[in-house]
Amino acid sequence: DRRSTMPTADVTVVMPVRDFDGPLPAGRTVVVDDGSRIPIEGAAHRHETARGPAAARNTGWRTVTTELVAFLDADTEPVPGWLETLLPHFEDPAVAAVAPRVRSVPGPSALARYERVRSALDLGPDPAPVRPGGRVTYLPTAALVVRTSALREAGGFDEGLRYGEDVDLIWRLVAHGHRVRYEPAAEVLHAPRPTWRAWLEQRFRYGTSAAPLARRHGRRTVAPVRVSGWTALVWGLAAAGRPLPAAALALGTAALLPRKLRPVGLPARRSLPIALRGHLGAGHYLAEALTRTWGPLAIPVLAARRKGRVVLALALARHLREWAVRRPGLDPVRWLLARVADDLAYGAGVWRGCARERTVAPLIPDLSSWPGKP
């Protein structure tokens, strides 16, 4: 049981709101009205016109005098004790930000049941360090605690980003040498979008952030998939209807792995299965990219060809496997339709962002281990 010597009094909550008609939280909370049509009574600050969540959060935290600032969205409901669970992480002076698990509020509707297990804000049950390319790559500002001095050093949120400003902040904190952590032992509940249309618009907007983030942090940070170049070639041959060359290449590259792992003392009998499992596991990530980021183009192209329909069916089959594992309270047909809509909405947003930024960086896979590459 970790307990912090830092009292909760050293934390100020900043909450950006717009056209919000619910009760404002009590206690040490800075509410920023971001251009509501009817001014929100009790807000500490007001923007005459909407400037976006990044600007609203900047307005709020820059008035904070406490050591820590906790960002909370207006549609969140912290579970009691969430803050006390996060504070021990800040005993490490290198830690700049920590976030709880953000879970969707349970509900009877199909959308609520889907969001309960597939919310874009829910990063799962396992704690992790946060960094680009890691298992957990970002933290949402729906609920996030940040060291005020680190915010000041980083210059706060990038107000030029309408979406993805939270991802950008986390990556800049990491680039500055700070540690960032995800702590799911603390939980905050988040209200899902009320309609399927609003939900799809949200997913689309999330996708549009990939291209601006690639401009700021490099294409590898937003690559749709990261696999070995050899593995990509194996699956490319398989998708092209060349299973024997694919199998031969998979076995050949797997046979080379023991030599690479010999310096670390891993015997060949263990390294060979690792290589083969790596090829198989990478198929999942390639299928994810195929129907998600590349989906707006790949799905109609594959659907128009007989062999392509086989590849598409195999790629979509992973959604049914996920349904069998998660048991979301939806029948498999509605689950599959929701998963496909989720992927396509996000993918369409990525392509829209690419067109706006005039870059294809978020569409390019990150391939490693080609000949001549480390």
Tab-separated table of C-alpha atoms in Angstrom:
chain	number	residue	atom	x	y	z
A	1	ASP	CA	0.000	0.000	0.000
A	2	ARG	CA	1.822	3.072	-1.252
A	3	ARG	CA	0.951	6.315	0.478
A	4	SER	CA	2.058	9.735	-0.626
A	5	THR	CA	3.507	12.451	1.551
A	6	MET	CA	2.017	14.931	-0.920
A	7	PRO	CA	-1.429	16.073	0.282
A	8	THR	CA	-4.322	16.465	-2.143
A	9	ALA	CA	-4.298	20.159	-1.198
A	10	ASP	CA	-1.257	20.471	-3.475
A	11	VAL	CA	-3.495	19.694	-6.478
A	12	THR	CA	-5.758	22.079	-8.396
A	13	VAL	CA	-8.359	20.704	-10.788
A	14	VAL	CA	-8.725	22.445	-14.168
A	15	MET	CA	-11.936	21.743	-16.077
A	16	PRO	CA	-12.635	23.156	-19.555
A	17	VAL	CA	-16.347	23.415	-20.373
A	18	ARG	CA	-18.497	24.588	-23.237
A	19	ASP	CA	-22.306	24.773	-23.278
A	20	PHE	CA	-22.298	22.740	-20.087
A	21	ASP	CA	-25.559	22.605	-18.118
A	22	GLY	CA	-24.577	20.332	-15.246
A	23	PRO	CA	-23.463	21.277	-11.735
A	24	LEU	CA	-19.929	22.595	-11.390
A	25	PRO	CA	-17.643	20.702	-9.014
A	26	ALA	CA	-16.930	22.053	-5.565
A	27	GLY	CA	-13.492	22.466	-4.024
A	28	ARG	CA	-10.301	23.703	-5.617
A	29	THR	CA	-11.400	23.661	-9.237
A	30	VAL	CA	-10.678	26.193	-11.985
A	31	VAL	CA	-13.521	26.066	-14.505
A	32	VAL	CA	-12.794	27.634	-17.897
A	33	ASP	CA	-15.775	28.514	-20.087
A	34	ASP	CA	-14.606	28.069	-23.665
A	35	GLY	CA	-17.047	30.303	-25.529
A	36	SER	CA	-20.391	28.896	-24.358
A	37	ARG	CA	-23.432	30.431	-26.044
A	38	ILE	CA	-24.819	31.188	-22.589
A	39	PRO	CA	-22.017	32.149	-20.174
A	40	ILE	CA	-21.564	29.549	-17.455
A	41	GLU	CA	-22.167	30.980	-14.032
A	42	GLY	CA	-19.356	30.205	-11.621
A	43	ALA	CA	-16.626	29.753	-14.241
A	44	ALA	CA	-13.309	31.271	-13.190
A	45	HIS	CA	-12.420	32.307	-16.749
A	46	ARG	CA	-14.321	32.764	-19.987
A	47	HIS	CA	-13.265	32.831	-23.628
A	48	GLU	CA	-15.608	35.040	-25.636
A	49	THR	CA	-15.290	32.646	-28.580
A	50	ALA	CA	-14.475	28.961	-28.552
A	51	ARG	CA	-10.713	28.444	-28.836
A	52	GLY	CA	-10.580	24.705	-28.244
A	53	PRO	CA	-9.699	22.476	-25.279
A	54	ALA	CA	-5.957	23.130	-25.522
A	55	ALA	CA	-6.459	26.885	-25.091
A	56	ALA	CA	-9.005	26.380	-22.300
A	57	ARG	CA	-6.656	24.124	-20.359
A	58	ASN	CA	-3.793	26.568	-20.847
A	59	THR	CA	-5.913	29.420	-19.507
A	60	GLY	CA	-6.732	27.326	-16.455
A	61	TRP	CA	-3.387	25.840	-15.501
A	62	ARG	CA	-1.499	29.112	-15.921
A	63	THR	CA	-3.385	30.492	-12.926
A	64	VAL	CA	-2.532	27.468	-10.756
A	65	THR	CA	-0.170	27.919	-7.807
A	66	THR	CA	-0.150	24.328	-6.532
A	67	GLU	CA	2.579	21.804	-7.350
A	68	LEU	CA	0.219	19.634	-9.374
A	69	VAL	CA	-2.677	20.277	-11.727
A	70	ALA	CA	-5.364	17.671	-12.438
A	71	PHE	CA	-7.168	18.009	-15.755
A	72	LEU	CA	-10.692	16.607	-15.782
A	73	ASP	CA	-13.315	16.784	-18.504
A	74	ALA	CA	-16.776	17.942	-17.532
A	75	ASP	CA	-18.317	14.580	-18.458
A	76	THR	CA	-16.080	12.576	-16.131
A	77	GLU	CA	-16.867	11.167	-12.713
A	78	PRO	CA	-13.814	10.336	-10.582
A	79	VAL	CA	-14.053	7.179	-8.511
A	80	PRO	CA	-13.350	8.020	-4.835
A	81	GLY	CA	-9.676	7.742	-3.996
A	82	TRP	CA	-8.482	8.169	-7.581
A	83	LEU	CA	-6.242	11.116	-6.770
A	84	GLU	CA	-4.749	9.547	-3.650
A	85	THR	CA	-3.829	6.509	-5.754
A	86	LEU	CA	-1.937	8.633	-8.287
A	87	LEU	CA	-0.053	10.936	-5.925
A	88	PRO	CA	2.579	8.389	-4.741
A	89	HIS	CA	4.033	8.376	-8.263
A	90	PHE	CA	5.054	12.006	-7.817
A	91	GLU	CA	7.401	11.038	-4.975
A	92	ASP	CA	9.763	10.360	-7.873
A	93	PRO	CA	10.873	13.844	-8.979
A	94	ALA	CA	11.427	12.577	-12.525
A	95	VAL	CA	7.715	11.810	-12.933
A	96	ALA	CA	5.907	14.638	-14.702
A	97	ALA	CA	2.488	13.129	-15.400
A	98	VAL	CA	0.301	10.225	-14.324
A	99	ALA	CA	-3.146	9.231	-15.538
A	100	PRO	CA	-5.823	6.901	-14.160
A	101	ARG	CA	-7.810	4.410	-16.144
A	102	VAL	CA	-10.707	6.140	-17.897
A	103	ARG	CA	-13.627	3.715	-18.173
A	104	SER	CA	-16.881	4.283	-19.985
A	105	VAL	CA	-19.967	4.563	-17.801
A	106	PRO	CA	-21.963	1.297	-17.899
A	107	GLY	CA	-25.316	1.469	-19.636
A	108	PRO	CA	-27.979	-0.709	-21.261
A	109	SER	CA	-27.648	0.589	-24.828
A	110	ALA	CA	-25.615	-1.225	-27.476
A	111	LEU	CA	-23.320	1.772	-27.782
A	112	ALA	CA	-22.702	1.901	-24.019
A	113	ARG	CA	-21.926	-1.820	-23.944
A	114	TYR	CA	-19.526	-1.467	-26.850
A	115	GLU	CA	-17.791	1.532	-25.289
A	116	ARG	CA	-17.437	-0.262	-21.988
A	117	VAL	CA	-14.941	-2.648	-23.604
A	118	ARG	CA	-13.676	-0.590	-26.583
A	119	SER	CA	-13.479	3.023	-25.393
A	120	ALA	CA	-10.667	4.957	-27.066
A	121	LEU	CA	-9.893	6.474	-23.659
A	122	ASP	CA	-9.547	3.158	-21.811
A	123	LEU	CA	-5.912	2.040	-21.914
A	124	GLY	CA	-6.486	-1.267	-20.169
A	125	PRO	CA	-5.986	-2.891	-16.760
A	126	ASP	CA	-2.174	-3.031	-16.651
A	127	PRO	CA	0.104	-0.213	-15.420
A	128	ALA	CA	2.840	0.933	-17.761
A	129	PRO	CA	5.376	3.644	-18.524
A	130	VAL	CA	4.157	5.891	-21.329
A	131	ARG	CA	6.242	6.740	-24.382
A	132	PRO	CA	6.016	6.709	-28.185
A	133	GLY	CA	6.424	3.153	-29.431
A	134	GLY	CA	5.692	1.639	-26.018
A	135	ARG	CA	2.796	-0.566	-25.001
A	136	VAL	CA	1.000	2.572	-23.798
A	137	THR	CA	1.864	5.439	-26.107
A	138	TYR	CA	-0.272	8.330	-24.846
A	139	LEU	CA	-2.578	9.520	-22.074
A	140	PRO	CA	-5.913	11.309	-22.556
A	141	THR	CA	-6.525	14.600	-20.778
A	142	ALA	CA	-10.037	13.455	-19.912
A	143	ALA	CA	-8.256	12.695	-16.618
A	144	LEU	CA	-4.583	13.527	-16.170
A	145	VAL	CA	-2.399	14.833	-13.332
A	146	VAL	CA	0.670	16.842	-14.348
A	147	ARG	CA	3.453	18.559	-12.454
A	148	THR	CA	2.900	22.294	-12.928
A	149	SER	CA	6.601	22.998	-13.360
A	150	ALA	CA	6.782	20.433	-16.185
A	151	LEU	CA	3.825	22.079	-17.899
A	152	ARG	CA	5.562	25.427	-17.642
A	153	GLU	CA	8.786	23.955	-19.051
A	154	ALA	CA	6.941	22.391	-21.998
A	155	GLY	CA	4.948	25.550	-22.689
A	156	GLY	CA	1.611	23.879	-22.007
A	157	PHE	CA	-0.699	22.521	-24.679
A	158	ASP	CA	-0.211	23.284	-28.360
A	159	GLU	CA	-3.206	25.479	-29.197
A	160	GLY	CA	-2.681	24.813	-32.890
A	161	LEU	CA	-3.975	21.272	-32.349
A	162	ARG	CA	-7.732	20.873	-32.182
A	163	TYR	CA	-7.383	17.125	-31.531
A	164	GLY	CA	-4.424	15.134	-30.255
A	165	GLU	CA	-3.189	17.989	-28.056
A	166	ASP	CA	-2.983	15.566	-25.124
A	167	VAL	CA	-0.861	13.088	-27.109
A	168	ASP	CA	1.421	15.921	-28.202
A	169	LEU	CA	1.906	17.132	-24.620
A	170	ILE	CA	2.812	13.666	-23.347
A	171	TRP	CA	5.343	13.118	-26.132
A	172	ARG	CA	6.960	16.507	-25.489
A	173	LEU	CA	7.232	15.738	-21.771
A	174	VAL	CA	8.932	12.434	-22.589
A	175	ALA	CA	11.236	14.177	-25.086
A	176	HIS	CA	12.252	16.588	-22.325
A	177	GLY	CA	13.447	13.647	-20.235
A	178	HIS	CA	10.459	13.334	-17.907
A	179	ARG	CA	8.796	10.085	-16.896
A	180	VAL	CA	5.113	9.552	-17.585
A	181	ARG	CA	3.066	6.726	-16.099
A	182	TYR	CA	-0.288	5.039	-16.512
A	183	GLU	CA	-1.870	3.846	-13.255
A	184	PRO	CA	-5.107	1.863	-13.768
A	185	ALA	CA	-5.535	1.225	-10.041
A	186	ALA	CA	-7.124	4.694	-10.076
A	187	GLU	CA	-10.292	5.046	-12.129
A	188	VAL	CA	-12.390	7.830	-13.581
A	189	LEU	CA	-15.697	7.187	-15.335
A	190	HIS	CA	-16.429	8.911	-18.627
A	191	ALA	CA	-19.813	9.369	-20.293
A	192	PRO	CA	-19.859	7.939	-23.853
A	193	ARG	CA	-21.326	9.843	-26.768
A	194	PRO	CA	-25.146	9.748	-26.691
A	195	THR	CA	-25.682	8.607	-30.296
A	196	TRP	CA	-23.915	6.452	-32.861
A	197	ARG	CA	-23.534	9.472	-35.139
A	198	ALA	CA	-21.823	11.529	-32.431
A	199	TRP	CA	-19.634	8.548	-31.597
A	200	LEU	CA	-18.549	8.107	-35.223
A	201	GLU	CA	-17.773	11.829	-35.491
A	202	GLN	CA	-15.595	11.516	-32.379
A	203	ARG	CA	-13.667	8.594	-33.832
A	204	PHE	CA	-13.221	10.475	-37.131
A	205	ARG	CA	-11.836	13.515	-35.301
A	206	TYR	CA	-9.408	11.377	-33.344
A	207	GLY	CA	-8.085	10.080	-36.654
A	208	THR	CA	-7.506	13.585	-38.025
A	209	SER	CA	-4.867	14.189	-35.335
A	210	ALA	CA	-2.411	11.629	-36.770
A	211	ALA	CA	-1.051	13.863	-39.546
A	212	PRO	CA	-0.425	16.964	-37.369
A	213	LEU	CA	1.263	14.734	-34.796
A	214	ALA	CA	3.477	13.224	-37.506
A	215	ARG	CA	4.514	16.739	-38.529
A	216	ARG	CA	5.553	17.514	-34.973
A	217	HIS	CA	7.036	14.212	-33.815
A	218	GLY	CA	8.020	12.210	-36.879
A	219	ARG	CA	6.194	9.558	-38.858
A	220	ARG	CA	7.338	6.643	-36.688
A	221	THR	CA	5.324	7.945	-33.741
A	222	VAL	CA	2.074	7.511	-35.689
A	223	ALA	CA	2.962	4.562	-37.935
A	224	PRO	CA	-0.122	2.368	-38.462
A	225	VAL	CA	1.937	-0.762	-37.785
A	226	ARG	CA	5.465	-1.575	-36.606
A	227	VAL	CA	6.765	-4.922	-37.805
A	228	SER	CA	9.918	-6.406	-39.243
A	229	GLY	CA	10.311	-5.838	-42.949
A	230	TRP	CA	10.801	-9.578	-43.345
A	231	THR	CA	7.530	-10.232	-41.541
A	232	ALA	CA	5.701	-7.733	-43.748
A	233	LEU	CA	7.080	-9.536	-46.808
A	234	VAL	CA	5.976	-12.913	-45.445
A	235	TRP	CA	2.413	-11.718	-44.982
A	236	GLY	CA	2.478	-9.853	-48.305
A	237	LEU	CA	3.316	-13.090	-50.103
A	238	ALA	CA	0.592	-14.925	-48.212
A	239	ALA	CA	-1.979	-12.244	-49.084
A	240	ALA	CA	-0.930	-12.431	-52.736
A	241	GLY	CA	-1.783	-16.129	-52.809
A	242	ARG	CA	1.816	-17.387	-52.547
A	243	PRO	CA	1.679	-19.493	-49.357
A	244	LEU	CA	4.700	-21.692	-50.142
A	245	PRO	CA	7.159	-18.794	-50.705
A	246	ALA	CA	5.666	-17.108	-47.622
A	247	ALA	CA	6.238	-20.199	-45.490
A	248	ALA	CA	9.760	-20.640	-46.865
A	249	LEU	CA	10.652	-17.031	-46.067
A	250	ALA	CA	9.153	-17.305	-42.599
A	251	LEU	CA	11.171	-20.432	-41.829
A	252	GLY	CA	14.329	-18.975	-43.386
A	253	THR	CA	14.233	-15.754	-41.376
A	254	ALA	CA	13.339	-17.695	-38.236
A	255	ALA	CA	16.386	-19.892	-38.780
A	256	LEU	CA	18.596	-16.786	-38.813
A	257	LEU	CA	17.369	-15.541	-35.445
A	258	PRO	CA	19.416	-17.946	-33.261
A	259	ARG	CA	22.614	-16.412	-34.647
A	260	LYS	CA	21.425	-12.910	-33.710
A	261	LEU	CA	20.395	-14.010	-30.214
A	262	ARG	CA	23.476	-16.143	-29.515
A	263	PRO	CA	25.360	-13.217	-27.857
A	264	VAL	CA	22.608	-12.912	-25.214
A	265	GLY	CA	22.779	-16.616	-24.415
A	266	LEU	CA	19.397	-17.714	-25.791
A	267	PRO	CA	19.588	-21.295	-27.112
A	268	ALA	CA	18.446	-22.054	-30.658
A	269	ARG	CA	15.657	-24.366	-29.500
A	270	ARG	CA	14.004	-21.365	-27.826
A	271	SER	CA	14.780	-18.655	-30.356
A	272	LEU	CA	13.245	-20.498	-33.323
A	273	PRO	CA	9.731	-20.701	-31.763
A	274	ILE	CA	10.062	-17.055	-30.728
A	275	ALA	CA	10.699	-16.061	-34.335
A	276	LEU	CA	7.762	-18.060	-35.662
A	277	ARG	CA	5.432	-16.651	-33.007
A	278	GLY	CA	6.664	-13.200	-33.954
A	279	HIS	CA	5.626	-13.737	-37.568
A	280	LEU	CA	2.223	-15.009	-36.490
A	281	GLY	CA	1.666	-12.243	-33.941
A	282	ALA	CA	2.583	-9.562	-36.453
A	283	GLY	CA	-0.267	-10.775	-38.643
A	284	HIS	CA	-2.692	-9.384	-36.077
A	285	TYR	CA	-1.148	-5.917	-36.248
A	286	LEU	CA	-1.070	-5.947	-40.038
A	287	ALA	CA	-4.730	-6.975	-40.126
A	288	GLU	CA	-5.530	-4.135	-37.725
A	289	ALA	CA	-3.851	-1.605	-39.997
A	290	LEU	CA	-5.496	-3.139	-43.057
A	291	THR	CA	-9.034	-2.554	-41.794
A	292	ARG	CA	-8.392	0.574	-39.735
A	293	THR	CA	-5.840	3.105	-40.989
A	294	TRP	CA	-5.705	1.688	-44.525
A	295	GLY	CA	-9.341	0.597	-44.447
A	296	PRO	CA	-10.955	3.412	-46.483
A	297	LEU	CA	-8.878	2.300	-49.486
A	298	ALA	CA	-7.980	-1.308	-48.666
A	299	ILE	CA	-11.474	-2.589	-47.885
A	300	PRO	CA	-13.129	-1.632	-51.197
A	301	VAL	CA	-10.068	-2.784	-53.166
A	302	LEU	CA	-9.989	-6.164	-51.412
A	303	ALA	CA	-13.769	-6.593	-51.614
A	304	ALA	CA	-13.611	-6.247	-55.406
A	305	ARG	CA	-11.322	-9.275	-55.834
A	306	ARG	CA	-11.890	-12.932	-55.020
A	307	LYS	CA	-8.551	-13.465	-53.289
A	308	GLY	CA	-8.918	-10.071	-51.688
A	309	ARG	CA	-12.222	-11.090	-50.137
A	310	VAL	CA	-10.493	-14.053	-48.509
A	311	VAL	CA	-7.834	-11.759	-47.028
A	312	LEU	CA	-10.504	-9.315	-45.880
A	313	ALA	CA	-12.542	-12.081	-44.247
A	314	LEU	CA	-9.480	-13.309	-42.356
A	315	ALA	CA	-8.653	-9.760	-41.249
A	316	LEU	CA	-12.195	-9.212	-39.991
A	317	ALA	CA	-12.275	-12.592	-38.249
A	318	ARG	CA	-10.084	-11.186	-35.493
A	319	HIS	CA	-13.044	-8.995	-34.444
A	320	LEU	CA	-15.098	-12.112	-33.793
A	321	ARG	CA	-12.236	-13.624	-31.843
A	322	GLU	CA	-12.137	-10.443	-29.762
A	323	TRP	CA	-15.897	-10.750	-29.217
A	324	ALA	CA	-15.454	-14.308	-27.951
A	325	VAL	CA	-12.753	-13.201	-25.513
A	326	ARG	CA	-14.355	-9.988	-24.230
A	327	ARG	CA	-18.015	-11.054	-24.138
A	328	PRO	CA	-19.220	-7.443	-24.420
A	329	GLY	CA	-22.952	-8.106	-24.000
A	330	LEU	CA	-23.591	-7.591	-27.718
A	331	ASP	CA	-24.469	-10.246	-30.249
A	332	PRO	CA	-21.633	-10.981	-32.705
A	333	VAL	CA	-23.355	-9.235	-35.648
A	334	ARG	CA	-23.785	-5.906	-33.874
A	335	TRP	CA	-20.309	-6.222	-32.410
A	336	LEU	CA	-18.795	-6.804	-35.844
A	337	LEU	CA	-20.695	-3.880	-37.368
A	338	ALA	CA	-19.592	-1.580	-34.548
A	339	ARG	CA	-15.955	-2.668	-34.824
A	340	VAL	CA	-15.908	-2.119	-38.585
A	341	ALA	CA	-17.584	1.289	-38.212
A	342	ASP	CA	-15.083	2.178	-35.473
A	343	ASP	CA	-12.136	1.293	-37.698
A	344	LEU	CA	-13.472	2.999	-40.808
A	345	ALA	CA	-14.401	6.226	-39.002
A	346	TYR	CA	-10.935	6.495	-37.494
A	347	GLY	CA	-9.265	5.545	-40.787
A	348	ALA	CA	-11.294	8.123	-42.701
A	349	GLY	CA	-10.149	10.721	-40.185
A	350	VAL	CA	-6.517	9.755	-40.759
A	351	TRP	CA	-6.907	10.155	-44.524
A	352	ARG	CA	-8.697	13.496	-44.069
A	353	GLY	CA	-5.881	14.720	-41.832
A	354	CYS	CA	-3.300	13.568	-44.372
A	355	ALA	CA	-5.053	15.520	-47.128
A	356	ARG	CA	-5.233	18.621	-44.961
A	357	GLU	CA	-1.575	18.420	-43.922
A	358	ARG	CA	-0.402	17.214	-47.344
A	359	THR	CA	1.480	14.256	-45.954
A	360	VAL	CA	1.177	10.475	-46.145
A	361	ALA	CA	3.332	9.873	-43.078
A	362	PRO	CA	0.545	8.325	-40.923
A	363	LEU	CA	-0.144	5.773	-43.666
A	364	ILE	CA	3.413	4.431	-43.913
A	365	PRO	CA	4.321	1.337	-41.832
A	366	ASP	CA	7.453	1.333	-39.725
A	367	LEU	CA	9.496	-1.598	-41.039
A	368	SER	CA	12.668	-2.689	-39.311
A	369	SER	CA	15.278	-5.408	-39.698
A	370	TRP	CA	15.780	-5.055	-43.434
A	371	PRO	CA	19.250	-5.986	-44.692
A	372	GLY	CA	21.702	-3.298	-43.696
A	373	LYS	CA	19.425	-1.935	-40.964
A	374	PRO	CA	20.181	-2.438	-37.266
